Amino acid sequence: MTEQTTAGIRHFLADDDLSPAEQAEVLELAAALKAAPYDSKPLAGPVSVATIFDKPTLRTQSSFAAGIAELGGFPLQVDGNLAGIGVRESIPDVARILGRQVGMIVWRTYGQQRIVELARYAGVPVVNALTDDYHPCQLLADLLTVAEHKGRLAGLTVAFLGDAACNMGNSWALAGATAGMHVRFGAPEGYRPDPAVLTRAAAIAGRTGATIGIDHDPIKTAAGADVVVTDTWVSMGKEDEAAAREAVFRPYAVTSELISHASPDAIVLHCLPAYRGKEISAEVLDGPQSVIWDEAENRRHAQKAIMTWLWRRRPADPEHTADHGAAEDPRR
């Protein structure tokens, strides 16, 4: 669990900020909001939600904007680079300013410590829309998609193939363990999830019945899997390593031949953007086992659920808890 600082305010900064029961509750809420997308408006007023983007975005920006509007709120888009967060103004000052203007803050940024610091001073709930370390909203969408197509999460086997030393690898370890899934990583040496994250995931797995495995062999990893997951080999900021990475990850490409080793009814996930012919073949991405477009749509429903869940748990009088980082979360 990441640092949850401002007294009484729940944030969603990493996947294990939700307990297993809480994760299940959020996913159940997401399914309900998907079934009736305009029936619940907890942000009616409207409450403004600041959505800050330091990195390129399509799914994150559009799904949060549409989702906030569907909840009755107003998405206040902030260009993180124009605002100069951490450069022109300190992160604590930005947090204090935005926390006095909006009811919630969503941030897509770089280092995890940036969003932890923002949450410490914001005085309103903060949602991680992607950092270098975690992509927890994507995982809520992924789990919602798996549950829709498989009818359950606990006990299913997930094969994550390719670059696991990234936010998606870390988040799959934590969120998969929280959901009671068996998560296997098929990745080259040097491209495995953060060891500290794996330690946290193992602790969660001990309580939920999940398992976490790592192997070099992509076929062994994919064998019998219920869910096959991959991600781009060249994450944002790694463009200068593209040629070397493609050579290293080529054996882990999700092709028809590779998924033939998975369960016959396995489904395939990719958080997008995808590069056909590299980490995934066009035949697989556009084929019958792909649920990638459902997964992309589910970003909106899952994010609506976590925003609703956090909003319902904010303190009765948030002004009394704003800033100012004074107290530790009582759960810690």
XYZ file of C-alpha atoms in Angstrom:
332
model
C 0.000 0.000 0.000
C 1.305 3.425 -0.898
C 1.453 6.370 1.412
C -2.037 7.649 2.217
C -1.484 10.811 4.135
C -4.133 13.472 4.494
C -6.293 12.404 7.407
C -9.394 10.494 6.448
C -9.080 10.973 2.683
C -8.702 7.875 0.545
C -6.558 8.076 -2.592
C -5.942 5.567 -5.393
C -2.227 5.811 -6.061
C -1.313 2.138 -6.533
C -3.215 -1.098 -7.059
C -2.807 -2.306 -3.489
C -4.454 0.802 -2.085
C -7.580 -1.347 -2.407
C -7.990 -4.440 -0.259
C -9.360 -7.557 -1.966
C -12.852 -6.788 -0.694
C -12.579 -3.158 -1.776
C -11.296 -4.104 -5.231
C -14.263 -6.456 -5.671
C -16.607 -3.700 -4.527
C -15.178 -1.230 -7.062
C -15.421 -3.771 -9.891
C -19.020 -4.564 -8.976
C -19.772 -0.844 -9.022
C -18.047 -0.520 -12.416
C -20.261 -3.236 -13.862
C -23.361 -1.489 -12.505
C -22.270 1.860 -13.917
C -21.615 0.247 -17.287
C -25.110 -1.274 -17.303
C -26.724 2.079 -16.469
C -24.166 4.758 -17.401
C -26.370 7.815 -16.750
C -28.258 6.743 -13.632
C -25.669 7.688 -10.985
C -24.477 11.290 -10.654
C -22.530 11.658 -7.404
C -20.604 14.620 -8.865
C -23.755 16.547 -9.783
C -23.449 20.233 -8.976
C -21.276 19.926 -10.937
C -18.172 19.064 -8.930
C -15.005 19.872 -10.894
C -12.327 17.199 -11.254
C -8.864 18.374 -12.322
C -7.340 16.024 -14.890
C -3.629 16.731 -15.295
C -1.590 15.290 -18.147
C 2.198 15.411 -18.235
C 2.407 12.621 -20.841
C 0.758 11.905 -24.212
C -2.746 10.539 -23.812
C -5.800 9.388 -25.723
C -7.678 6.740 -23.709
C -6.920 8.349 -20.342
C -8.003 11.838 -21.346
C -11.135 10.815 -23.234
C -12.296 8.183 -20.753
C -11.867 10.430 -17.712
C -13.532 13.410 -19.424
C -16.509 11.357 -20.576
C -16.745 9.505 -17.264
C -16.638 12.643 -15.110
C -19.373 14.194 -17.279
C -21.512 11.051 -16.963
C -21.161 11.274 -13.164
C -22.547 14.821 -13.301
C -19.168 16.498 -12.802
C -16.991 18.857 -14.821
C -13.586 17.706 -16.134
C -11.131 20.590 -15.704
C -8.212 19.706 -17.971
C -4.792 20.959 -16.861
C -1.729 20.794 -19.103
C 0.914 19.611 -16.681
C 3.766 20.885 -18.819
C 2.182 24.303 -19.187
C 1.559 24.451 -15.451
C 5.176 23.475 -14.818
C 4.372 21.247 -11.873
C 7.470 20.764 -9.784
C 9.368 23.333 -11.856
C 7.459 26.599 -12.064
C 5.496 25.774 -8.921
C 6.249 23.208 -6.268
C 4.086 20.102 -6.074
C 2.789 21.026 -2.582
C 1.755 24.478 -3.823
C 0.011 23.006 -6.878
C -1.774 20.540 -4.618
C -2.958 23.291 -2.266
C -4.166 25.467 -5.169
C -6.046 22.745 -7.024
C -7.405 21.298 -3.781
C -9.126 24.644 -3.127
C -10.675 24.660 -6.634
C -11.823 21.114 -7.340
C -13.293 18.100 -5.601
C -10.836 15.531 -6.920
C -7.540 15.399 -8.822
C -6.497 12.903 -11.507
C -2.835 12.949 -12.593
C -0.925 11.192 -15.392
C 2.715 11.850 -14.684
C 6.223 10.420 -14.269
C 7.684 9.289 -10.931
C 5.366 7.788 -8.323
C 6.752 10.073 -5.650
C 5.269 13.065 -7.498
C 1.704 11.861 -7.077
C 2.336 10.696 -3.510
C 3.522 14.216 -2.684
C 0.501 15.768 -4.406
C -1.862 13.555 -2.422
C -0.128 14.544 0.816
C -1.106 18.207 0.389
C -4.210 18.223 -1.867
C -6.931 17.814 0.735
C -9.100 16.025 -1.865
C -8.980 12.480 -3.290
C -6.199 11.892 -5.840
C -6.292 9.225 -8.565
C -3.234 7.838 -10.342
C -3.954 7.924 -14.080
C -0.483 6.449 -14.804
C 2.985 6.904 -13.396
C 6.266 5.274 -14.323
C 5.613 2.737 -11.562
C 1.905 1.887 -11.678
C -1.123 2.000 -13.972
C -3.884 1.087 -11.499
C -6.853 2.477 -13.444
C -5.843 0.376 -16.444
C -5.802 -2.701 -14.214
C -9.298 -2.020 -12.925
C -10.423 -1.897 -16.575
C -8.498 -5.091 -17.336
C -10.030 -6.961 -14.404
C -13.503 -5.733 -15.315
C -12.949 -7.029 -18.855
C -11.731 -10.421 -17.669
C -14.668 -10.761 -15.281
C -17.075 -9.935 -18.092
C -15.655 -12.584 -20.400
C -14.733 -15.262 -17.861
C -17.359 -14.734 -15.186
C -14.802 -14.650 -12.386
C -11.260 -13.588 -11.476
C -10.048 -15.766 -8.605
C -8.235 -18.872 -9.769
C -7.693 -17.743 -13.360
C -4.187 -17.860 -14.838
C -2.746 -14.753 -16.489
C 0.313 -14.847 -18.767
C 2.019 -11.459 -19.073
C 4.530 -11.585 -21.952
C 7.278 -9.133 -22.862
C 8.516 -6.149 -20.888
C 7.401 -6.739 -17.302
C 9.762 -4.118 -15.862
C 7.195 -1.395 -16.291
C 4.108 0.087 -14.702
C 1.879 -2.578 -16.275
C 4.030 -5.395 -14.926
C 4.011 -3.918 -11.436
C 0.285 -3.283 -11.533
C -0.546 -6.761 -12.806
C 1.479 -8.283 -9.947
C -0.407 -6.279 -7.324
C -3.900 -6.191 -8.820
C -3.785 -9.812 -9.967
C -2.705 -10.957 -6.525
C -5.435 -8.841 -4.930
C -7.993 -10.528 -7.203
C -6.712 -14.013 -6.301
C -5.333 -14.741 -9.786
C -2.264 -16.732 -10.794
C -0.018 -14.241 -12.584
C 2.903 -15.549 -14.643
C 5.465 -13.211 -16.174
C 7.306 -14.373 -19.292
C 10.139 -11.874 -19.615
C 13.870 -11.733 -20.336
C 16.355 -11.284 -17.522
C 16.467 -7.622 -16.553
C 12.876 -6.933 -17.568
C 10.992 -8.296 -14.577
C 8.706 -6.381 -12.187
C 10.254 -4.377 -9.368
C 11.452 -6.824 -6.647
C 9.899 -4.662 -3.939
C 6.575 -4.819 -5.759
C 6.880 -8.589 -6.096
C 7.409 -8.818 -2.340
C 4.211 -6.846 -1.735
C 2.365 -8.971 -4.302
C 3.567 -12.167 -2.635
C 2.249 -10.958 0.720
C -1.146 -10.248 -0.820
C -1.109 -13.591 -2.640
C -0.577 -15.340 0.671
C -3.940 -13.998 1.805
C -5.939 -14.433 -1.426
C -4.664 -17.775 -2.739
C -2.987 -16.140 -5.739
C 0.448 -17.046 -7.062
C 3.131 -14.996 -8.828
C 5.557 -16.735 -11.202
C 8.412 -15.611 -13.457
C 9.972 -17.516 -16.351
C 12.175 -16.845 -19.367
C 10.275 -19.237 -21.610
C 7.311 -17.566 -23.385
C 5.707 -20.881 -24.378
C 5.915 -22.239 -20.842
C 4.442 -18.992 -19.553
C 1.542 -19.059 -22.012
C 0.753 -22.759 -21.557
C -2.844 -23.227 -20.410
C -3.323 -19.552 -19.565
C -6.851 -18.147 -19.384
C -5.717 -14.610 -20.124
C -2.764 -13.475 -22.261
C -1.495 -9.919 -21.730
C 1.148 -7.895 -23.496
C 2.248 -4.264 -23.730
C 4.406 -2.186 -26.023
C 8.104 -3.030 -25.935
C 9.051 0.645 -26.089
C 7.363 2.567 -23.304
C 7.283 6.350 -23.182
C 10.778 7.643 -22.497
C 12.477 4.493 -23.883
C 12.393 5.475 -27.564
C 16.184 5.608 -27.868
C 16.307 1.914 -26.859
C 13.792 0.789 -29.486
C 16.081 -1.328 -31.686
C 17.736 -3.125 -28.780
C 14.426 -3.780 -27.078
C 12.794 -5.217 -30.170
C 15.638 -7.707 -30.513
C 15.365 -8.776 -26.865
C 11.580 -9.111 -26.821
C 11.011 -10.688 -30.245
C 10.573 -14.244 -28.785
C 7.783 -12.921 -26.547
C 5.610 -11.534 -29.353
C 1.979 -12.570 -28.936
C 1.288 -14.395 -32.182
C -1.237 -17.036 -33.178
C 1.429 -19.676 -32.649
C 2.162 -18.477 -29.109
C -1.470 -18.245 -27.978
C -2.098 -21.709 -29.398
C -0.340 -22.891 -26.223
C -2.843 -21.040 -24.007
C -6.280 -22.336 -23.074
C -8.451 -22.713 -26.200
C -10.836 -20.075 -24.853
C -8.095 -17.701 -23.673
C -8.683 -13.998 -24.132
C -6.025 -11.445 -25.118
C -5.508 -8.025 -23.521
C -3.366 -5.048 -24.528
C -3.550 -1.640 -22.821
C -2.744 0.177 -26.095
C -1.311 1.812 -28.095
C -0.406 -1.390 -29.944
C 2.208 -1.936 -32.617
C 1.008 -4.676 -34.942
C 3.813 -6.993 -36.002
C 5.880 -6.225 -32.909
C 4.593 -7.136 -29.426
C 1.357 -8.490 -30.963
C 0.465 -9.683 -34.440
C -2.372 -8.066 -36.367
C -3.977 -11.495 -36.632
C -4.231 -11.766 -32.841
C -5.080 -8.147 -32.075
C -7.935 -8.142 -34.590
C -8.841 -11.800 -34.054
C -11.649 -13.559 -32.170
C -9.723 -13.982 -28.909
C -8.960 -10.272 -28.614
C -11.082 -8.331 -26.093
C -8.880 -5.276 -26.441
C -11.631 -2.881 -27.557
C -13.842 -3.912 -24.629
C -10.811 -3.290 -22.431
C -10.364 0.215 -23.880
C -14.041 1.063 -23.312
C -13.879 -0.266 -19.768
C -11.376 2.413 -18.796
C -14.362 4.775 -18.560
C -16.555 2.484 -16.478
C -13.747 1.424 -14.123
C -12.597 5.015 -13.582
C -16.155 6.149 -12.916
C -16.321 3.440 -10.279
C -13.113 4.379 -8.466
C -14.019 8.090 -8.534
C -17.478 7.327 -7.139
C -16.018 5.019 -4.512
C -13.478 7.615 -3.345
C -16.015 10.437 -3.403
C -18.404 8.518 -1.175
C -15.598 7.981 1.365
C -14.311 11.512 1.664
C -14.597 13.105 5.120
C -17.846 14.902 5.897
C -16.024 18.208 6.006
C -12.927 17.999 3.801
C -11.847 21.569 4.605
C -10.988 20.472 8.092
C -8.512 17.959 6.741
C -7.049 19.958 3.868
C -3.265 20.216 3.974
C -1.721 19.968 4.912
C -0.260 16.636 5.363
C -0.648 16.743 9.064
C -1.808 13.268 9.953
C -1.173 9.751 8.863
C -3.928 7.602 7.472
C -5.402 5.647 10.379
C -5.175 2.391 8.403
C -1.406 2.495 8.367
